[in-house]
Coordinates of C-alpha atoms in Angstrom, one line a residue:
M1 CA 5.1 48.6 36.4
K2 CA 5.7 45.1 35.2
M3 CA 6.2 43.9 38.8
E4 CA 2.8 45.5 39.7
E5 CA 1.1 43.8 36.8
K6 CA 2.7 40.4 37.8
G7 CA 1.5 40.9 41.3
K8 CA -2.1 41.6 40.2
G9 CA -2.0 38.6 37.9
E10 CA -0.9 36.3 40.8
E11 CA -3.7 37.7 43.0
I12 CA -6.3 37.0 40.3
A13 CA -5.0 33.5 39.8
A14 CA -5.0 32.9 43.6
A15 CA -8.6 34.2 43.9
A16 CA -9.7 32.0 41.0
E17 CA -8.1 28.9 42.6
E18 CA -9.7 29.7 45.9
G19 CA -13.1 30.0 44.1
V20 CA -12.7 26.6 42.5
K21 CA -11.8 25.1 45.9
Q22 CA -14.9 26.6 47.5
Q23 CA -17.0 25.3 44.7
R24 CA -15.6 21.8 45.1
K25 CA -16.2 22.0 48.9
K26 CA -19.8 23.1 48.3
K27 CA -20.4 20.1 45.9
R28 CA -18.9 17.7 48.5
K29 CA -21.2 19.0 51.2
E30 CA -24.4 18.8 49.1
V31 CA -26.8 16.2 50.5
F32 CA -30.3 15.1 49.5
P33 CA -32.1 14.2 52.8
F34 CA -35.4 13.6 51.0
G35 CA -34.0 11.5 48.2
N36 CA -34.4 14.5 45.9
Y37 CA -31.2 13.6 43.9
R38 CA -30.2 15.5 40.8
N39 CA -30.2 13.3 37.7
Y40 CA -31.9 10.5 39.6
Y41 CA -33.2 8.9 36.4
G42 CA -29.7 9.1 35.0
Y43 CA -28.8 6.5 37.6
R44 CA -31.9 4.3 37.0
I45 CA -32.3 4.4 33.2
G46 CA -29.5 6.4 31.7
R47 CA -29.5 10.0 30.4
D48 CA -31.4 9.4 27.1
L49 CA -35.0 10.7 27.5
E50 CA -36.1 8.3 24.8
E51 CA -35.1 5.3 26.9
E52 CA -38.1 3.8 28.6
D53 CA -38.1 3.2 32.3
P54 CA -38.2 -0.7 32.8
R55 CA -41.0 -0.3 35.4
L56 CA -43.4 0.8 32.6
K57 CA -43.3 -2.8 31.2
V58 CA -45.1 -4.2 34.3
L59 CA -47.7 -1.5 34.5
K60 CA -51.2 -2.1 33.0
K61 CA -52.7 0.3 30.5
E62 CA -56.1 0.0 32.2
W63 CA -54.7 1.5 35.4
F64 CA -54.0 4.8 33.6
E65 CA -55.9 5.2 30.3
D66 CA -58.4 8.0 30.6
K67 CA -57.7 8.1 34.3
D68 CA -56.8 10.8 36.8
C69 CA -53.4 9.9 38.3
L70 CA -51.1 11.2 41.0
D71 CA -47.3 10.6 41.2
I72 CA -45.9 11.2 44.7
G73 CA -42.2 12.0 44.8
C74 CA -41.9 12.5 41.0
N75 CA -38.3 13.8 41.2
S76 CA -37.5 15.2 37.7
G77 CA -40.7 13.9 36.2
I78 CA -39.5 11.5 33.6
I79 CA -41.6 8.5 34.6
T80 CA -44.6 10.7 35.1
I81 CA -44.3 12.0 31.6
Q82 CA -43.5 8.5 30.1
I83 CA -46.7 7.1 31.8
A84 CA -48.8 9.9 30.4
K85 CA -47.3 9.4 26.9
K86 CA -47.5 5.6 26.9
F87 CA -50.9 5.1 28.6
Q88 CA -52.8 8.3 27.7
C89 CA -53.9 9.3 31.1
R90 CA -56.8 11.8 31.4
S91 CA -54.5 13.8 33.7
I92 CA -51.4 13.1 35.8
L93 CA -50.0 15.4 38.5
G94 CA -46.4 14.9 39.7
I95 CA -45.5 16.3 43.1
D96 CA -42.1 16.6 44.8
I97 CA -40.8 18.3 48.0
D98 CA -38.0 20.0 46.1
S99 CA -38.7 23.0 43.9
N100 CA -35.6 22.4 41.9
R101 CA -36.8 18.9 40.9
I102 CA -40.2 20.5 39.8
Q103 CA -38.2 22.9 37.6
D104 CA -36.4 19.9 36.1
S105 CA -39.8 18.2 35.5
Y106 CA -41.1 21.1 33.5
W107 CA -37.9 21.3 31.5
H108 CA -38.2 17.6 30.7
L109 CA -41.9 18.0 29.8
K110 CA -40.9 20.8 27.3
K111 CA -38.2 18.5 25.9
F112 CA -40.6 15.5 25.5
V113 CA -43.1 17.8 23.7
K114 CA -40.4 19.0 21.3
L115 CA -39.2 15.5 20.6
E116 CA -42.8 14.3 19.9
S117 CA -43.5 17.3 17.6
A118 CA -40.3 16.7 15.7
R119 CA -41.1 12.9 15.3
K120 CA -44.6 13.6 14.0
T121 CA -43.3 16.2 11.5
H122 CA -40.6 13.8 10.3
A123 CA -43.1 10.9 10.0
K124 CA -45.6 13.1 8.0
S125 CA -43.0 14.3 5.6
S126 CA -41.5 10.8 5.1
K127 CA -45.0 9.5 4.3
L128 CA -45.6 12.3 1.8
E129 CA -42.3 11.6 0.0
V130 CA -43.1 7.9 -0.3
T131 CA -46.6 8.6 -1.7
E132 CA -45.3 11.2 -4.1
S133 CA -42.6 8.9 -5.5
A134 CA -45.1 6.1 -6.0
N135 CA -48.1 8.0 -7.4
G136 CA -46.9 11.3 -8.6
P137 CA -47.5 14.7 -7.1
E138 CA -51.2 15.0 -8.0
Q139 CA -52.3 11.7 -6.5
S140 CA -50.1 12.2 -3.4
V141 CA -52.3 15.1 -2.3
T142 CA -55.4 12.9 -2.3
A143 CA -53.5 10.0 -0.6
S144 CA -52.1 12.4 2.0
S145 CA -55.6 13.8 2.7
N146 CA -57.1 10.3 3.1
E147 CA -54.3 9.3 5.4
E148 CA -54.9 12.3 7.6
T149 CA -58.6 11.4 7.8
K150 CA -57.7 7.9 8.9
G151 CA -55.3 9.3 11.5
I152 CA -58.0 11.4 13.0
S153 CA -60.4 8.4 13.3
R154 CA -57.7 6.3 14.8
D155 CA -56.8 8.9 17.4
C156 CA -60.4 9.6 18.5
S157 CA -60.0 9.1 22.2
P158 CA -60.1 12.3 24.2
S159 CA -56.5 11.9 25.5
M160 CA -55.0 11.3 22.1
K161 CA -56.3 14.7 20.8
R162 CA -54.5 16.5 23.6
D163 CA -50.8 17.0 23.9
L164 CA -48.7 16.4 27.0
Y165 CA -49.1 20.0 28.2
D166 CA -52.8 19.3 28.6
I167 CA -52.3 16.0 30.5
V168 CA -49.2 16.5 32.7
S169 CA -48.6 19.0 35.5
F170 CA -46.2 19.3 38.4
R171 CA -46.3 20.9 41.8
E172 CA -43.9 21.5 44.7
E173 CA -45.5 19.8 47.8
N174 CA -44.6 18.1 51.0
F175 CA -47.2 15.3 50.7
V176 CA -47.0 14.2 54.3
Q177 CA -47.5 17.6 55.8
S178 CA -49.7 19.3 53.2
R179 CA -53.5 19.4 53.2
H180 CA -55.4 18.1 50.2
P181 CA -58.8 19.3 49.1
R182 CA -61.0 16.3 49.7
E183 CA -63.1 16.9 46.6
K184 CA -60.1 16.0 44.4
Q185 CA -59.6 12.2 44.1
Y186 CA -57.6 9.9 41.8
D187 CA -58.1 6.6 40.0
T188 CA -54.4 5.7 40.3
I189 CA -51.6 6.9 42.7
L190 CA -47.9 6.1 42.2
C191 CA -45.5 6.0 45.1
L192 CA -42.2 4.8 43.7
S193 CA -39.1 4.6 45.8
V194 CA -40.5 7.2 48.2
T195 CA -41.5 5.3 51.4
K196 CA -37.9 5.1 52.8
W197 CA -37.5 8.9 52.6
V198 CA -40.8 9.6 54.3
H199 CA -40.0 6.9 56.9
L200 CA -36.5 8.3 57.7
N201 CA -37.7 11.9 57.8
W202 CA -41.0 11.5 59.7
G203 CA -40.7 8.1 61.3
D204 CA -43.5 5.5 61.6
D205 CA -46.1 8.2 62.1
G206 CA -45.1 9.8 58.8
L207 CA -45.4 6.5 57.0
I208 CA -48.9 5.8 58.4
T209 CA -49.9 9.4 57.4
L210 CA -48.6 8.8 53.9
F211 CA -50.6 5.6 53.5
S212 CA -53.8 7.1 55.1
K213 CA -53.6 10.1 52.8
I214 CA -53.2 7.9 49.8
W215 CA -56.3 5.9 50.8
G216 CA -58.3 9.1 51.3
L217 CA -57.3 10.4 47.9
L218 CA -58.1 7.2 46.0
L219 CA -61.5 6.8 44.4
P220 CA -63.4 3.5 45.2
G221 CA -61.8 0.8 43.1
G222 CA -58.6 2.9 42.8
I223 CA -55.1 1.6 42.5
L224 CA -51.9 2.3 44.5
V225 CA -48.7 1.3 42.8
L226 CA -46.1 1.0 45.5
E227 CA -42.3 0.5 45.2
P228 CA -40.9 0.3 48.7
Q229 CA -37.2 0.4 49.3
P230 CA -35.7 -2.6 51.2
W231 CA -34.4 -2.1 54.8
K232 CA -30.8 -2.4 53.6
S233 CA -31.3 0.8 51.7
Y234 CA -32.4 2.6 54.9
Q235 CA -29.1 1.5 56.5
N236 CA -27.2 3.1 53.6
N237 CA -28.9 6.5 54.0
R238 CA -29.6 6.8 57.7
Q239 CA -26.8 9.4 58.2
V240 CA -27.9 12.0 55.7
S241 CA -29.2 14.2 58.5
E242 CA -29.6 14.3 62.3
T243 CA -33.3 13.7 61.8
T244 CA -32.9 10.6 59.7
A245 CA -30.3 9.2 62.1
I246 CA -32.7 9.5 65.1
N247 CA -35.7 8.2 63.2
Y248 CA -33.8 5.2 61.9
K249 CA -33.1 4.0 65.4
N250 CA -36.8 4.3 66.4
I251 CA -38.5 2.7 63.3
I252 CA -40.7 -0.3 64.2
F253 CA -42.5 -0.9 60.9
H254 CA -40.0 -2.4 58.5
P255 CA -40.8 -2.6 54.8
E256 CA -41.8 -6.3 55.0
C257 CA -44.7 -5.1 57.3
F258 CA -46.1 -2.6 54.7
R259 CA -48.3 -5.2 53.0
E260 CA -50.0 -6.1 56.3
I261 CA -50.4 -2.5 57.3
L262 CA -52.0 -1.5 54.0
L263 CA -54.4 -4.4 54.0
D264 CA -55.3 -4.8 57.6
K265 CA -55.0 -1.3 59.1
I266 CA -55.5 1.1 56.1
G267 CA -58.2 -1.0 54.4
F268 CA -57.0 -2.0 50.9
R269 CA -58.9 -5.1 49.8
K270 CA -56.2 -6.9 47.8
V271 CA -52.7 -6.7 46.6
E272 CA -50.8 -8.0 43.5
D273 CA -47.0 -8.5 43.4
I274 CA -45.9 -7.6 39.9
T275 CA -42.2 -7.7 40.5
S276 CA -41.6 -11.1 38.8
S277 CA -42.3 -9.6 35.4
L278 CA -39.8 -6.7 35.9
S279 CA -36.6 -6.9 34.0
G280 CA -33.9 -4.4 32.7
S281 CA -33.5 -2.5 35.9
K282 CA -30.0 -1.3 36.8
A283 CA -28.1 -2.9 39.7
G284 CA -29.4 -1.7 43.0
F285 CA -32.9 -0.9 41.6
N286 CA -34.4 -4.4 41.4
R287 CA -37.1 -3.5 43.9
Q288 CA -40.5 -5.0 44.7
I289 CA -43.5 -3.4 43.1
L290 CA -46.9 -4.0 44.7
V291 CA -50.3 -3.0 43.4
F292 CA -53.0 -2.4 46.1
H293 CA -56.7 -2.2 45.1
K294 CA -59.1 -0.1 47.2

C-alpha cells in the first residue's frame, strides 16, 4: 500500500515538473510582432502609475485641452490616461491591435480613477481637520462650505467637471486595415513609437496608409505628435516574424525620410522638433518627437 502511495506521489511530482517546464517553454516562445509588449510602460517609466511619462513634459496643453484626441497604438493606456488627466481633453480614444492590451488599459483607467478619488477624499478631510483645529467645529462648517464654493468656481471648465471615465475610452483596432467613419475627426492624434511596427508588418505601403489615414482624420489646423523609432531599432526587431523579416529587406522609406513624406507627399504644412526639451527618458527611449501641423 505504501509503495502504491509512493508511486502515485512520484507520478504527481513528475507531472507537476513537466507542467512547469511546458509553462517556461511557452513563456520563452512568446513574441510580440506588433510591439504589443506586456508591461511596456514598466520598461519606459517604471511600474509606479503615479510616475509621469517624461514625454508629457514636452507636450503643450493647448494641443489637448478641451480637444478630441486619438492615441494610435496605446498599449496599456498609461500615457493616454496621463494626457487626459494632465491636460483635460474633451475626449481621448486609445486604440491598440491587441485585445489584451485594451483590457490592461481599462484596468489602468479603473486604477487611476480610484487613486484620484482617494486623493480628493484625503485632501478634503485634511483641509477640514486644519480648519477645525484653527477655528473650532462651528466655524469650520462655514469655512468648508466656502472652500467648496471656491473649488466649484475654479473647476468650471467642462472637462474638469467630468471624471476620467467620461473622457477616456479604449478600443481594439488594427488602424492600418480598419475603416474609420469619415464624420469623426480629431484635433490631435498621437502616434508614439508605433511607426516601426506598422512598417515592419505592412511595409512602405502600410506606412503611407498610416500617414494618409491620420491626415484624413485630423481637423483643419490639427496636430500629429509623432515619435518614430530609429532604423537601428528596426534591425533589432526584424526577426520577430517571417513577415517582418521579409518586409525589413524591402523597406525603402527609412525614418529619416518621414519628415519629407509628411510635408511634401501627405500635405502637412509645418513641423516642430520638440526633442531637445525632452529629458528623463530611460536608456533606449531617447527618441525624436516631431509635431506636424495640418
